[in-house]
PDB file of C-alpha atoms in Angstrom:
ATOM      1  CA  MET S   1     -39.503-183.115-125.535  1.00 53.00           C
ATOM      2  CA  ILE S   2     -36.321-185.707-124.232  1.00 58.00           C
ATOM      3  CA  LYS S   3     -37.297-187.176-120.746  1.00 56.00           C
ATOM      4  CA  ALA S   4     -34.404-188.490-118.286  1.00 56.00           C
ATOM      5  CA  PHE S   5     -34.554-192.283-118.121  1.00 52.00           C
ATOM      6  CA  ARG S   6     -35.715-193.238-114.659  1.00 54.00           C
ATOM      7  CA  ALA S   7     -34.827-197.047-113.753  1.00 50.00           C
ATOM      8  CA  PRO S   8     -37.579-198.548-111.633  1.00 52.00           C
ATOM      9  CA  ALA S   9     -36.690-199.297-107.555  1.00 51.00           C
ATOM     10  CA  ARG S  10     -36.103-202.569-107.128  1.00 50.00           C
ATOM     11  CA  SER S  11     -36.338-204.040-103.267  1.00 48.00           C
ATOM     12  CA  GLY S  12     -33.089-205.372-101.794  1.00 49.00           C
ATOM     13  CA  SER S  13     -31.562-203.279-104.597  1.00 47.00           C
ATOM     14  CA  HIS S  14     -28.889-199.831-104.113  1.00 49.00           C
ATOM     15  CA  SER S  15     -30.998-196.831-102.570  1.00 50.00           C
ATOM     16  CA  SER S  16     -31.833-194.264-104.848  1.00 53.00           C
ATOM     17  CA  GLY S  17     -29.162-192.330-102.227  1.00 57.00           C
ATOM     18  CA  ASP S  18     -26.490-195.130-103.015  1.00 59.00           C
ATOM     19  CA  PRO S  19     -23.453-192.899-104.843  1.00 57.00           C
ATOM     20  CA  LEU S  20     -23.121-195.639-107.443  1.00 56.00           C
ATOM     21  CA  HIS S  21     -26.706-196.114-107.408  1.00 51.00           C
ATOM     22  CA  ARG S  22     -26.936-192.706-108.774  1.00 57.00           C
ATOM     23  CA  LEU S  23     -23.917-192.797-111.592  1.00 54.00           C
ATOM     24  CA  THR S  24     -25.046-195.732-112.339  1.00 56.00           C
ATOM     25  CA  ARG S  25     -28.546-193.786-113.411  1.00 60.00           C
ATOM     26  CA  ARG S  26     -26.947-191.262-115.352  1.00 64.00           C
ATOM     27  CA  THR S  27     -24.405-192.680-117.243  1.00 60.00           C
ATOM     28  CA  THR S  28     -27.294-194.443-118.297  1.00 57.00           C
ATOM     29  CA  THR S  29     -29.717-191.067-119.003  1.00 61.00           C
ATOM     30  CA  ALA S  30     -26.215-189.901-120.390  1.00 56.00           C
ATOM     31  CA  LEU S  31     -26.379-192.583-122.828  1.00 53.00           C
ATOM     32  CA  ALA S  32     -29.857-193.212-123.337  1.00 54.00           C
ATOM     33  CA  THR S  33     -29.804-188.509-124.509  1.00 56.00           C
ATOM     34  CA  VAL S  34     -27.257-189.439-126.971  1.00 50.00           C
ATOM     35  CA  ALA S  35     -28.637-192.494-128.516  1.00 52.00           C
ATOM     36  CA  LEU S  36     -31.172-190.166-129.144  1.00 46.00           C
ATOM     37  CA  LEU S  37     -28.979-187.535-130.898  1.00 47.00           C
ATOM     38  CA  THR S  38     -27.702-189.496-132.708  1.00 49.00           C
ATOM     39  CA  THR S  39     -30.599-190.667-134.439  1.00 48.00           C
ATOM     40  CA  ALA S  40     -32.360-187.575-134.713  1.00 44.00           C
ATOM     41  CA  ALA S  41     -29.527-185.898-136.441  1.00 44.00           C
ATOM     42  CA  THR S  42     -29.167-188.521-138.436  1.00 43.00           C
ATOM     43  CA  ALA S  43     -32.267-188.492-139.724  1.00 43.00           C
ATOM     44  CA  CYS S  44     -32.372-185.132-139.535  1.00 43.00           C
ATOM     45  CA  SER S  45     -29.525-184.580-142.273  1.00 39.00           C
ATOM     46  CA  GLY S  46     -31.266-186.945-145.442  1.00 41.00           C
ATOM     47  CA  SER S  47     -28.518-189.298-145.178  1.00 37.00           C
ATOM     48  CA  VAL S  48     -30.527-192.703-145.163  1.00 39.00           C
ATOM     49  CA  GLU S  49     -27.118-194.738-145.825  1.00 39.00           C
ATOM     50  CA  THR S  50     -26.621-197.201-142.303  1.00 37.00           C
ATOM     51  CA  PRO S  51     -23.442-198.803-141.937  1.00 36.00           C
ATOM     52  CA  ARG S  52     -23.071-202.500-143.713  1.00 39.00           C
ATOM     53  CA  ALA S  53     -21.829-205.599-142.383  1.00 39.00           C
ATOM     54  CA  ALA S  54     -18.920-207.273-143.813  1.00 39.00           C
ATOM     55  CA  SER S  55     -19.878-210.029-147.031  1.00 37.00           C
ATOM     56  CA  SER S  56     -18.514-212.834-146.743  1.00 36.00           C
ATOM     57  CA  LYS S  57     -16.481-212.388-149.667  1.00 37.00           C
ATOM     58  CA  GLU S  58     -15.267-209.264-147.292  1.00 36.00           C
ATOM     59  CA  GLU S  59     -14.180-211.641-144.876  1.00 37.00           C
ATOM     60  CA  ALA S  60     -12.793-214.517-147.262  1.00 39.00           C
ATOM     61  CA  GLY S  61      -9.975-212.045-147.927  1.00 42.00           C
ATOM     62  CA  ALA S  62     -11.445-210.941-151.016  1.00 41.00           C
ATOM     63  CA  ALA S  63      -9.214-208.179-153.379  1.00 42.00           C
ATOM     64  CA  ALA S  64     -10.243-204.371-152.665  1.00 42.00           C
ATOM     65  CA  PRO S  65     -12.449-202.568-155.484  1.00 42.00           C
ATOM     66  CA  SER S  66      -8.547-200.735-157.053  1.00 41.00           C
ATOM     67  CA  PRO S  67      -8.200-197.159-156.528  1.00 44.00           C
ATOM     68  CA  ALA S  68      -8.560-196.689-160.201  1.00 43.00           C
ATOM     69  CA  ARG S  69     -12.775-197.321-158.916  1.00 45.00           C
ATOM     70  CA  THR S  70     -13.242-195.443-156.298  1.00 46.00           C
ATOM     71  CA  VAL S  71     -12.710-191.848-157.053  1.00 50.00           C
ATOM     72  CA  SER S  72     -14.784-189.940-155.097  1.00 55.00           C
ATOM     73  CA  ARG S  73     -17.209-187.349-155.894  1.00 57.00           C
ATOM     74  CA  PRO S  74     -15.045-183.933-156.399  1.00 66.00           C
ATOM     75  CA  ASP S  75     -12.902-186.122-158.467  1.00 83.00           C
ATOM     76  CA  HIS S  76     -15.245-186.613-161.070  1.00 83.00           C
ATOM     77  CA  GLU S  77     -17.045-182.693-160.539  1.00 90.00           C
ATOM     78  CA  ARG S  78     -13.213-181.485-161.642  1.00 92.00           C
ATOM     79  CA  LEU S  79     -12.937-183.589-164.730  1.00 93.00           C
ATOM     80  CA  ASP S  80     -16.588-182.665-165.597  1.00 92.00           C
ATOM     81  CA  ASP S  81     -15.874-179.097-164.724  1.00 92.00           C
ATOM     82  CA  GLU S  82     -11.973-178.807-166.780  1.00 92.00           C
ATOM     83  CA  ALA S  83     -14.376-180.836-170.146  1.00 93.00           C
ATOM     84  CA  ARG S  84     -16.646-177.893-169.758  1.00 93.00           C
ATOM     85  CA  SER S  85     -14.436-175.069-169.877  1.00 92.00           C
ATOM     86  CA  LEU S  86     -14.078-177.001-172.965  1.00 92.00           C
ATOM     87  CA  LEU S  87     -17.030-175.508-174.809  1.00 89.00           C
ATOM     88  CA  THR S  88     -17.177-171.941-176.804  1.00 68.00           C
ATOM     89  CA  GLY S  89     -19.905-169.994-174.152  1.00 52.00           C
ATOM     90  CA  THR S  90     -21.567-173.438-172.545  1.00 50.00           C
ATOM     91  CA  GLY S  91     -24.648-171.105-170.835  1.00 50.00           C
ATOM     92  CA  ARG S  92     -27.440-168.230-171.942  1.00 46.00           C
ATOM     93  CA  SER S  93     -25.556-165.404-172.674  1.00 46.00           C
ATOM     94  CA  GLY S  94     -27.907-161.779-172.589  1.00 43.00           C
ATOM     95  CA  THR S  95     -28.505-162.394-176.117  1.00 48.00           C
ATOM     96  CA  ASP S  96     -30.425-165.361-177.781  1.00 57.00           C
ATOM     97  CA  ASP S  97     -27.593-167.017-179.701  1.00 76.00           C
ATOM     98  CA  GLY S  98     -29.586-170.176-180.028  1.00 88.00           C
ATOM     99  CA  PHE S  99     -29.206-172.312-176.540  1.00 90.00           C
ATOM    100  CA  VAL S 100     -31.067-175.071-176.406  1.00 91.00           C
ATOM    101  CA  ALA S 101     -28.901-177.156-173.864  1.00 91.00           C
ATOM    102  CA  SER S 102     -25.691-177.898-171.609  1.00 92.00           C
ATOM    103  CA  GLY S 103     -24.537-179.901-168.710  1.00 92.00           C
ATOM    104  CA  THR S 104     -22.587-183.024-167.844  1.00 92.00           C
ATOM    105  CA  LEU S 105     -23.763-186.452-168.210  1.00 91.00           C
ATOM    106  CA  ALA S 106     -23.439-189.387-165.774  1.00 90.00           C
ATOM    107  CA  ILE S 107     -21.403-192.394-168.092  1.00 89.00           C
ATOM    108  CA  PRO S 108     -22.967-194.234-168.838  1.00 90.00           C
ATOM    109  CA  GLY S 109     -26.387-191.431-168.634  1.00 89.00           C
ATOM    110  CA  GLN S 110     -27.901-189.481-171.199  1.00 92.00           C
ATOM    111  CA  ASN S 111     -29.956-186.282-171.033  1.00 93.00           C
ATOM    112  CA  LEU S 112     -33.042-185.901-172.346  1.00 92.00           C
ATOM    113  CA  ASP S 113     -34.763-182.719-174.112  1.00 92.00           C
ATOM    114  CA  GLU S 114     -38.694-182.602-175.251  1.00 91.00           C
ATOM    115  CA  THR S 115     -39.329-179.356-176.007  1.00 91.00           C
ATOM    116  CA  ILE S 116     -37.474-179.749-179.006  1.00 92.00           C
ATOM    117  CA  LYS S 117     -39.705-179.617-183.084  1.00 93.00           C
ATOM    118  CA  ALA S 118     -38.727-181.894-185.884  1.00 94.00           C
ATOM    119  CA  GLY S 119     -36.250-180.421-188.411  1.00 95.00           C
ATOM    120  CA  THR S 120     -34.821-178.660-186.284  1.00 95.00           C
ATOM    121  CA  SER S 121     -31.345-177.757-187.165  1.00 96.00           C
ATOM    122  CA  LEU S 122     -28.295-177.919-183.983  1.00 96.00           C
ATOM    123  CA  HIS S 123     -25.076-177.403-183.629  1.00 95.00           C
ATOM    124  CA  VAL S 124     -23.871-179.945-180.656  1.00 95.00           C
ATOM    125  CA  GLU S 125     -19.982-179.616-179.218  1.00 95.00           C
ATOM    126  CA  VAL S 126     -19.095-182.033-176.681  1.00 96.00           C
ATOM    127  CA  ALA S 127     -15.312-182.678-174.651  1.00 95.00           C
ATOM    128  CA  CYS S 128     -14.734-184.701-172.245  1.00 94.00           C
ATOM    129  CA  ALA S 129     -11.532-184.329-170.017  1.00 94.00           C
ATOM    130  CA  GLY S 130      -9.856-187.189-167.831  1.00 94.00           C
ATOM    131  CA  LYS S 131      -8.290-190.390-169.246  1.00 93.00           C
ATOM    132  CA  GLY S 132     -10.014-192.209-171.717  1.00 93.00           C
ATOM    133  CA  THR S 133     -12.315-191.989-174.483  1.00 95.00           C
ATOM    134  CA  VAL S 134     -16.050-190.660-173.935  1.00 95.00           C
ATOM    135  CA  THR S 135     -18.477-191.775-177.147  1.00 96.00           C
ATOM    136  CA  PHE S 136     -20.642-189.078-177.207  1.00 96.00           C
ATOM    137  CA  THR S 137     -24.341-189.675-178.879  1.00 96.00           C
ATOM    138  CA  ALA S 138     -26.829-187.575-180.215  1.00 97.00           C
ATOM    139  CA  GLU S 139     -29.833-189.267-180.911  1.00 97.00           C
ATOM    140  CA  SER S 140     -33.801-187.939-181.754  1.00 96.00           C
ATOM    141  CA  GLY S 141     -36.144-190.357-183.587  1.00 95.00           C
ATOM    142  CA  THR S 142     -34.462-191.944-186.039  1.00 96.00           C
ATOM    143  CA  ALA S 143     -31.763-189.561-186.787  1.00 97.00           C
ATOM    144  CA  GLU S 144     -28.193-190.588-185.224  1.00 97.00           C
ATOM    145  CA  ALA S 145     -24.768-188.801-184.989  1.00 97.00           C
ATOM    146  CA  VAL S 146     -21.931-190.850-182.544  1.00 97.00           C
ATOM    147  CA  ARG S 147     -18.930-189.394-181.541  1.00 97.00           C
ATOM    148  CA  ARG S 148     -15.479-190.881-179.593  1.00 96.00           C
ATOM    149  CA  VAL S 149     -13.450-188.277-177.674  1.00 95.00           C
ATOM    150  CA  ASP S 150     -10.521-188.618-176.861  1.00 94.00           C
ATOM    151  CA  CYS S 151     -10.085-186.699-173.564  1.00 93.00           C
ATOM    152  CA  ALA S 152      -6.847-186.524-173.114  1.00 91.00           C
ATOM    153  CA  GLN S 153      -6.968-183.973-175.710  1.00 88.00           C
ATOM    154  CA  SER S 154      -7.690-180.268-174.896  1.00 84.00           C
ATOM    155  CA  VAL S 155     -10.337-180.403-177.891  1.00 87.00           C
ATOM    156  CA  THR S 156     -14.298-180.708-178.286  1.00 91.00           C
ATOM    157  CA  THR S 157     -15.419-181.394-180.825  1.00 94.00           C
ATOM    158  CA  ARG S 158     -18.703-180.185-183.202  1.00 94.00           C
ATOM    159  CA  PHE S 159     -21.428-181.092-185.811  1.00 96.00           C
ATOM    160  CA  ARG S 160     -24.111-180.184-187.068  1.00 96.00           C
ATOM    161  CA  PHE S 161     -27.472-182.228-186.357  1.00 97.00           C
ATOM    162  CA  THR S 162     -30.711-182.398-187.610  1.00 96.00           C
ATOM    163  CA  THR S 163     -33.937-183.903-184.926  1.00 96.00           C
ATOM    164  CA  ALA S 164     -35.835-186.575-186.389  1.00 96.00           C
ATOM    165  CA  ALA S 165     -38.706-186.498-183.954  1.00 96.00           C
ATOM    166  CA  PRO S 166     -39.983-183.872-181.399  1.00 95.00           C
ATOM    167  CA  ARG S 167     -36.940-184.847-178.557  1.00 95.00           C
ATOM    168  CA  LEU S 168     -33.914-184.524-178.557  1.00 96.00           C
ATOM    169  CA  ALA S 169     -31.286-187.329-176.293  1.00 96.00           C
ATOM    170  CA  VAL S 170     -27.691-186.293-175.750  1.00 96.00           C
ATOM    171  CA  ARG S 171     -25.981-189.806-173.971  1.00 96.00           C
ATOM    172  CA  ALA S 172     -22.092-190.570-173.266  1.00 96.00           C
ATOM    173  CA  ASP S 173     -20.764-193.764-172.518  1.00 96.00           C
ATOM    174  CA  SER S 174     -17.252-195.187-171.890  1.00 94.00           C
ATOM    175  CA  ALA S 175     -15.391-198.352-170.817  1.00 94.00           C
ATOM    176  CA  THR S 176     -13.155-196.234-167.726  1.00 91.00           C
ATOM    177  CA  PRO S 177     -16.757-193.980-166.608  1.00 92.00           C
ATOM    178  CA  GLU S 178     -14.509-192.657-162.934  1.00 90.00           C
ATOM    179  CA  THR S 179     -11.862-191.614-164.581  1.00 92.00           C
ATOM    180  CA  VAL S 180     -13.292-188.328-167.576  1.00 94.00           C
ATOM    181  CA  GLY S 181     -15.917-185.871-167.174  1.00 94.00           C
ATOM    182  CA  THR S 182     -18.181-184.625-169.905  1.00 95.00           C
ATOM    183  CA  ALA S 183     -19.950-181.452-171.198  1.00 95.00           C
ATOM    184  CA  TYR S 184     -22.510-180.650-174.380  1.00 95.00           C
ATOM    185  CA  VAL S 185     -23.569-177.976-175.604  1.00 95.00           C
ATOM    186  CA  VAL S 186     -26.769-177.388-177.716  1.00 95.00           C
ATOM    187  CA  ARG S 187     -27.526-174.718-180.122  1.00 94.00           C
ATOM    188  CA  ARG S 188     -29.698-173.721-183.051  1.00 94.00           C
ATOM    189  CA  VAL S 189     -28.111-173.663-186.072  1.00 92.00           C
ATOM    190  CA  ASP S 190     -28.869-169.766-187.623  1.00 75.00           C
TER     191      ASP S 190
END
């Protein structure tokens, strides 16, 4: 429940019947209400970001980040979607097609599956979209396979991989993470 702010009456000042005093009180009440609602809305939205003061470098005229380094999240999602569309059947089908895992990868980043058994034969298919190259790595214990993919080409790279431990990590890395999207799918070999 929000209560209106009431300033204490001061002796010798404007009386509560004075129109200017009432206007000042109403303005103060309105501003306090707006501040409270703004704070509540920010807290409810889950946003924890606070405005950042300019650093001394920015004040000294340091160069702003280049547009290539400030790709928006929707652009990354679009690139990830393009990479995903290159893969053949990236999701689970109605039948058991040997599906193990699929997804996109942050750069640098990895996805880890610890439900797989050691000695499992797999097909790993990777793709990327955008401008640049991505190095994909599949790793399980001592087994490792590395493939470098040119994102400007609309092709996927598929390779066999046998796990050496009860886990599989799929990693991606690129010198230009802001201009590429990634996708991968892993299936058991029949």
